[in-house]
Every structure is written in structure tokens, then in C-alpha cells.
mmCIF file of C-alpha atoms in Angstrom:
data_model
loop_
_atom_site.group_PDB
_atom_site.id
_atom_site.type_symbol
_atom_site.label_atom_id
_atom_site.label_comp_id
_atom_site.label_asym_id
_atom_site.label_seq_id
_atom_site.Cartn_x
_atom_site.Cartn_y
_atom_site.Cartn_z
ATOM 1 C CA UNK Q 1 -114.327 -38.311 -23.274
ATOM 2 C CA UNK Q 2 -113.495 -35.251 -24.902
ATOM 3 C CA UNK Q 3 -112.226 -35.186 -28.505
ATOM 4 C CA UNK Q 4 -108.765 -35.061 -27.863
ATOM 5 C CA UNK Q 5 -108.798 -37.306 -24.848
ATOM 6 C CA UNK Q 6 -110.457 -39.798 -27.224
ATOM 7 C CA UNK Q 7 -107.639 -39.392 -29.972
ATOM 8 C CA UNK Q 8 -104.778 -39.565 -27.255
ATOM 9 C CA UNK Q 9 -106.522 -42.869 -26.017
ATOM 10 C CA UNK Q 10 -106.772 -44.183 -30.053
ATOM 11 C CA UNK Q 11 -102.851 -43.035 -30.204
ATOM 12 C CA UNK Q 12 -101.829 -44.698 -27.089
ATOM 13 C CA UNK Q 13 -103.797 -48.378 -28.182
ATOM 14 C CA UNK Q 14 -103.012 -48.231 -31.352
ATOM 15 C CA UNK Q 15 -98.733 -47.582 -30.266
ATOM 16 C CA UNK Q 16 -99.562 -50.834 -27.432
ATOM 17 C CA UNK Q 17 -100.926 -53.588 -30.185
ATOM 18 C CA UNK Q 18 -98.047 -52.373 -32.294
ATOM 19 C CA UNK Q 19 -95.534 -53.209 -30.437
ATOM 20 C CA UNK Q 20 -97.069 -56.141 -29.066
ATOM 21 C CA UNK Q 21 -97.825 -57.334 -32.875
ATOM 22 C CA UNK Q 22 -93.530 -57.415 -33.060
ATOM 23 C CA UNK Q 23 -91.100 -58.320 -30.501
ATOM 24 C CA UNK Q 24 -89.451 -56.698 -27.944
ATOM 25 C CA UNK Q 25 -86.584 -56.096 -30.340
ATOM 26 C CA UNK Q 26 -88.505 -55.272 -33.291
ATOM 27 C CA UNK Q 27 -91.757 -53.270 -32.710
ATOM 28 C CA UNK Q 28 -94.722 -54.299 -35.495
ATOM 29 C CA UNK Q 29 -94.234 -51.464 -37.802
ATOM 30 C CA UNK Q 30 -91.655 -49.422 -39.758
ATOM 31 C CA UNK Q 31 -92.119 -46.179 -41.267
ATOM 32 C CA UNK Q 32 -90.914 -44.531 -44.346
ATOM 33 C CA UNK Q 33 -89.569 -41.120 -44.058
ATOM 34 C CA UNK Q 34 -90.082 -38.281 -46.316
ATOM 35 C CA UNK Q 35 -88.815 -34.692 -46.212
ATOM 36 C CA UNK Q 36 -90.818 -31.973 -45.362
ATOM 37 C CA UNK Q 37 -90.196 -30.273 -48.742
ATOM 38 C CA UNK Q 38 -91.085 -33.288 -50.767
ATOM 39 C CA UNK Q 39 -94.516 -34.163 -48.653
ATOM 40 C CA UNK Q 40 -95.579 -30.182 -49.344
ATOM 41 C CA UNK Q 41 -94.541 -30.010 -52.728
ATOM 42 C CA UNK Q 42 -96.593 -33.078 -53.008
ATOM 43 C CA UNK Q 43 -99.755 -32.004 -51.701
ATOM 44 C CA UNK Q 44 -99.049 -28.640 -52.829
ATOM 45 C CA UNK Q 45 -98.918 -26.906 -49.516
ATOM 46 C CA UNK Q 46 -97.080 -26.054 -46.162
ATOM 47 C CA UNK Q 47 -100.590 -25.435 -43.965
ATOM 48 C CA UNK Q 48 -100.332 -28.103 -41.336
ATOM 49 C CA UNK Q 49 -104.165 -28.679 -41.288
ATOM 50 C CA UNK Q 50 -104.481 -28.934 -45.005
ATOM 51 C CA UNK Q 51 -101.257 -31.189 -44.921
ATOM 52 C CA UNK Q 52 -102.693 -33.131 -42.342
ATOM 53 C CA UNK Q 53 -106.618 -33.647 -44.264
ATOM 54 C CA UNK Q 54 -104.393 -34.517 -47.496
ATOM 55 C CA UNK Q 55 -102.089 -37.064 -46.305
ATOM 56 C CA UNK Q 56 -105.333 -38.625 -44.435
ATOM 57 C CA UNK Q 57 -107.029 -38.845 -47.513
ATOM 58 C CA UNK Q 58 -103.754 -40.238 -49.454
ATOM 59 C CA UNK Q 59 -102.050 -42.412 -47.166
ATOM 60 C CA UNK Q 60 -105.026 -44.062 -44.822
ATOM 61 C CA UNK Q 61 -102.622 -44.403 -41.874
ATOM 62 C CA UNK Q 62 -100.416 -43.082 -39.147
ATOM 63 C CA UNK Q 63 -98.314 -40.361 -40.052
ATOM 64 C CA UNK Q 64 -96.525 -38.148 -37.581
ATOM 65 C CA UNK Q 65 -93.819 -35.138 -38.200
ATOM 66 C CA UNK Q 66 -90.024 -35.286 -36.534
ATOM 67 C CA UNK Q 67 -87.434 -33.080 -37.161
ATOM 68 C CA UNK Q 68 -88.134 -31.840 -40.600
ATOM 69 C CA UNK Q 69 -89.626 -34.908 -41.780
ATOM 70 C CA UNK Q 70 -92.887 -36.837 -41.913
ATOM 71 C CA UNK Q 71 -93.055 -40.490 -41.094
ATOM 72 C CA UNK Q 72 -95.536 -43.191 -42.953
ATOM 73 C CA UNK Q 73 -96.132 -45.818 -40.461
ATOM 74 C CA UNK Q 74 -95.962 -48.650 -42.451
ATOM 75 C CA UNK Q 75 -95.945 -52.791 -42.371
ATOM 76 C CA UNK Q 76 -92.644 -54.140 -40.439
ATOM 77 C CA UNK Q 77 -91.577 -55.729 -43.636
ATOM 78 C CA UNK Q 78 -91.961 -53.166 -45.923
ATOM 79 C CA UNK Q 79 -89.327 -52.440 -48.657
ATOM 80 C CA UNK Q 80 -86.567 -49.672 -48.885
ATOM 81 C CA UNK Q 81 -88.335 -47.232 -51.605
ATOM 82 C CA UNK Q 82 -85.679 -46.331 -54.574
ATOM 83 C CA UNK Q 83 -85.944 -43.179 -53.870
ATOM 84 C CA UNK Q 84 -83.042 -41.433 -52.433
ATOM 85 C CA UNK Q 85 -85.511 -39.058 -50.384
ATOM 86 C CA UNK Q 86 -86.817 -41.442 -48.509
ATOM 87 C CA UNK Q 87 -85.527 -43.220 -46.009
ATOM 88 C CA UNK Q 88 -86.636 -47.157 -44.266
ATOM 89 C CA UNK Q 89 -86.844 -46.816 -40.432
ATOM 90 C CA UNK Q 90 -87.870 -50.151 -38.351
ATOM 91 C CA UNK Q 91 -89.716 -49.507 -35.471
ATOM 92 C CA UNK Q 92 -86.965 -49.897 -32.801
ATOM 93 C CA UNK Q 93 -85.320 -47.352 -35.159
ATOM 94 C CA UNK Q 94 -88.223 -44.489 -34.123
ATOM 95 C CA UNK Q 95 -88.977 -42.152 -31.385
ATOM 96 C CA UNK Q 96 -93.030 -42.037 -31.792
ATOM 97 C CA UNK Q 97 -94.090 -39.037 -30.595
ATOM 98 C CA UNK Q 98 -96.260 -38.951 -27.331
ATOM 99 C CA UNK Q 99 -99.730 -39.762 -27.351
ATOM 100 C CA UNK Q 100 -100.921 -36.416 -26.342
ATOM 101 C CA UNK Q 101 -98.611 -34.836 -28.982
ATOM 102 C CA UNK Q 102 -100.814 -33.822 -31.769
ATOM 103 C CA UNK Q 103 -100.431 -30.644 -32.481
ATOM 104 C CA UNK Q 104 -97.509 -28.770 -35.018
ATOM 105 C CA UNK Q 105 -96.280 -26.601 -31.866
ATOM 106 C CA UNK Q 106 -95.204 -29.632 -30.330
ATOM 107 C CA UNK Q 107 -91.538 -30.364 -31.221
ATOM 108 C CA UNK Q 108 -92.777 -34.114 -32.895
ATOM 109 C CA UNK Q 109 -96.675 -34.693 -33.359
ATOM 110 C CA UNK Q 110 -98.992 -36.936 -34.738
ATOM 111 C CA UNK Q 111 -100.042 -35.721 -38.171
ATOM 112 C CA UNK Q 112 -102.795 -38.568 -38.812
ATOM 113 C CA UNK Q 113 -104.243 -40.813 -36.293
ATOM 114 C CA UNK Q 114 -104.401 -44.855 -36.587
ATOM 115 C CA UNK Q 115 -107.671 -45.648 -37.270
ATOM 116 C CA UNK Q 116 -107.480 -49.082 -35.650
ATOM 117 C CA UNK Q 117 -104.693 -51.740 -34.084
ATOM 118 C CA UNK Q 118 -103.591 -52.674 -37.665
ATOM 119 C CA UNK Q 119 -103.812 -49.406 -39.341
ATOM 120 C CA UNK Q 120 -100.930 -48.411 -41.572
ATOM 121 C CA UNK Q 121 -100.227 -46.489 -44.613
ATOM 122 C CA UNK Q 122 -100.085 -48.384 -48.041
ATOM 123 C CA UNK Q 123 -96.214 -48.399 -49.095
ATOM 124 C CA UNK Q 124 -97.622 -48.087 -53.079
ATOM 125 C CA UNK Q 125 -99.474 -44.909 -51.922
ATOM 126 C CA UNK Q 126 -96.176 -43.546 -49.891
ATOM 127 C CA UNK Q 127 -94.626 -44.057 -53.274
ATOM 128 C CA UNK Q 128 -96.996 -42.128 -55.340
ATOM 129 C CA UNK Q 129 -96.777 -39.243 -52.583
ATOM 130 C CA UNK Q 130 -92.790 -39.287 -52.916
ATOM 131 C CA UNK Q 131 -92.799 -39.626 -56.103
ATOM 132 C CA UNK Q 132 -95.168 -36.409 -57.054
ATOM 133 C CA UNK Q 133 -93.572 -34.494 -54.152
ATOM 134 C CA UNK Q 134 -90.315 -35.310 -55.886
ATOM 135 C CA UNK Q 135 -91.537 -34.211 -59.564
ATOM 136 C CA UNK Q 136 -93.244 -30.959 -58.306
ATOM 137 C CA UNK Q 137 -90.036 -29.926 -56.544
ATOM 138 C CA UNK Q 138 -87.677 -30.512 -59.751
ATOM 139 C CA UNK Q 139 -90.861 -28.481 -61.504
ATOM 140 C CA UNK Q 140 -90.545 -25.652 -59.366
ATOM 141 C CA UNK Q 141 -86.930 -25.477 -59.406
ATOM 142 C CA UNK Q 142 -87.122 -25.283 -62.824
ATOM 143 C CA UNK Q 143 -89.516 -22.615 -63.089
ATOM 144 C CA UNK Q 144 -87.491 -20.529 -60.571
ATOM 145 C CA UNK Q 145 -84.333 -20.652 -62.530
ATOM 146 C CA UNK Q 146 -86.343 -20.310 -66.617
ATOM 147 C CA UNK Q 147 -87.407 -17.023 -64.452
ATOM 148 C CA UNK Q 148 -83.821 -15.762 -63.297
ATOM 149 C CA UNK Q 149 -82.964 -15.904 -66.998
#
């Protein structure tokens, strides 16, 4: 198998015991949803395959990108974060991207790959992401407007 045949085959698994791991109603995972702004002020760039190595190293889970935002595959009960940037989808909630979609040229794509059936991110680690994305953001807003003055 060829490296990305093998990681579409990992994707397409992993998305199958998921789902069977819920119901038919309610897949076996959630995800958390952060803005794009918040998850590269967080790791302190834009660069997809930096992004990508960072949030593997941070989160230890499934992560894919949608329509501006990034999406922590997380437990099925996880908790709403108080954080207003972040949003609680359950998994009938969420249009997973396709197996083969793992690349940022594709309009939704896997960011990290599950490492196994049960893999998911850490919600205490999504936290510290958002939370750090959240504080750099308010930092560099504040730089930008002590320098307009």
C-alpha cells in the first residue's frame, strides 16, 4: 500500500468503529470546533504542514479543517468548553470529510489522522489550545493598535 492509500484506509476504519461505537442516531464522537484564527494564533502560524505537525503533537487525535474552522474529534460526551469560540458539535451534527481528503486544497480535509479505533483528542488539551489561541489573538490586537498610536 502506498502511503496515502494506507492513511485513507486508517481514515476510513477509524470513521467505521466510530460510528459503530454510537448509534445510528448518535455517531461515537463529537468534536469541538475552533476558528481558524484562534488555532493559528495558537500555534503561532498559518502553514498548513506546520499547523498540521503542531496540533499532532498537542492534541493526539483526529482533527480535520471545514469551512474556516478546525474540528477536535473528541469523546461523544464531552462538555461544551466556556469559551465563546468554540463551539460542541455531536457527531450526527458533522460532515467528516472524505477519507481520501487530506490535503488543504481540498475544500474539507483531514488535518491529523486517528491513530487507532478509539483515538480522540483530549478535551483538557483542546482547552489549553483555545485558550492560548485566544490570549495570543487579544495580544496581537493589542500590539497592532499600541502601534497605530
Amino acid at each position: 500500500m502506498t502511503g496515502l492509500t494506507a492513511r485513507t484506509e486508517t481514515v476510513r476504519r477509524w470513521v467505521a468503529a466510530a460510528v459503530a461505537a454510537g448509534t445510528a442516531r448518535r455517531p461515537g464522537f463529537a468534536a469541538l470546533g475552533l476558528p481558524e484564527d484562534i488555532v493559528h494564533a495558537a500555534v503561532g502560524t498559518a502553514d498548513p504542514d506546520a499547523v498540521a505537525c503542531l496540533l499532532d503533537a498537542s492534541l493526539d487525535g483526529p482533527v480535520y479543517w471545514a469551512a474556516g474552522r478546525y474540528f477536535a474529534i473528541v469523546p461523544q460526551g464531552a462538555p461544551q468548553l466556556p469559551l465563546d469560540e468554540v463551539g460542541l458539535y455531536r457527531g450526527d451534527e458533522l460532515d467528516l470529510p472524505e477519507a481520501h481528503q487530506q490535503v488543504p486544497a481540498d475544500d474539507a480535509y483531514w488535518v491529523t489522522l486517528p491513530r487507532s479505533a478509539g483515538s480522540r483528542c483530549h478535551v483538557p488539551d483542546v482547552a489549553r489550545l483555545a485558550v492560548r489561541g485566544r490570549v495570543r489573538a487579544r495580544e496581537g490586537d493589542a500590539r497592532a493598535v499600541r502601534s497605530m498610536r
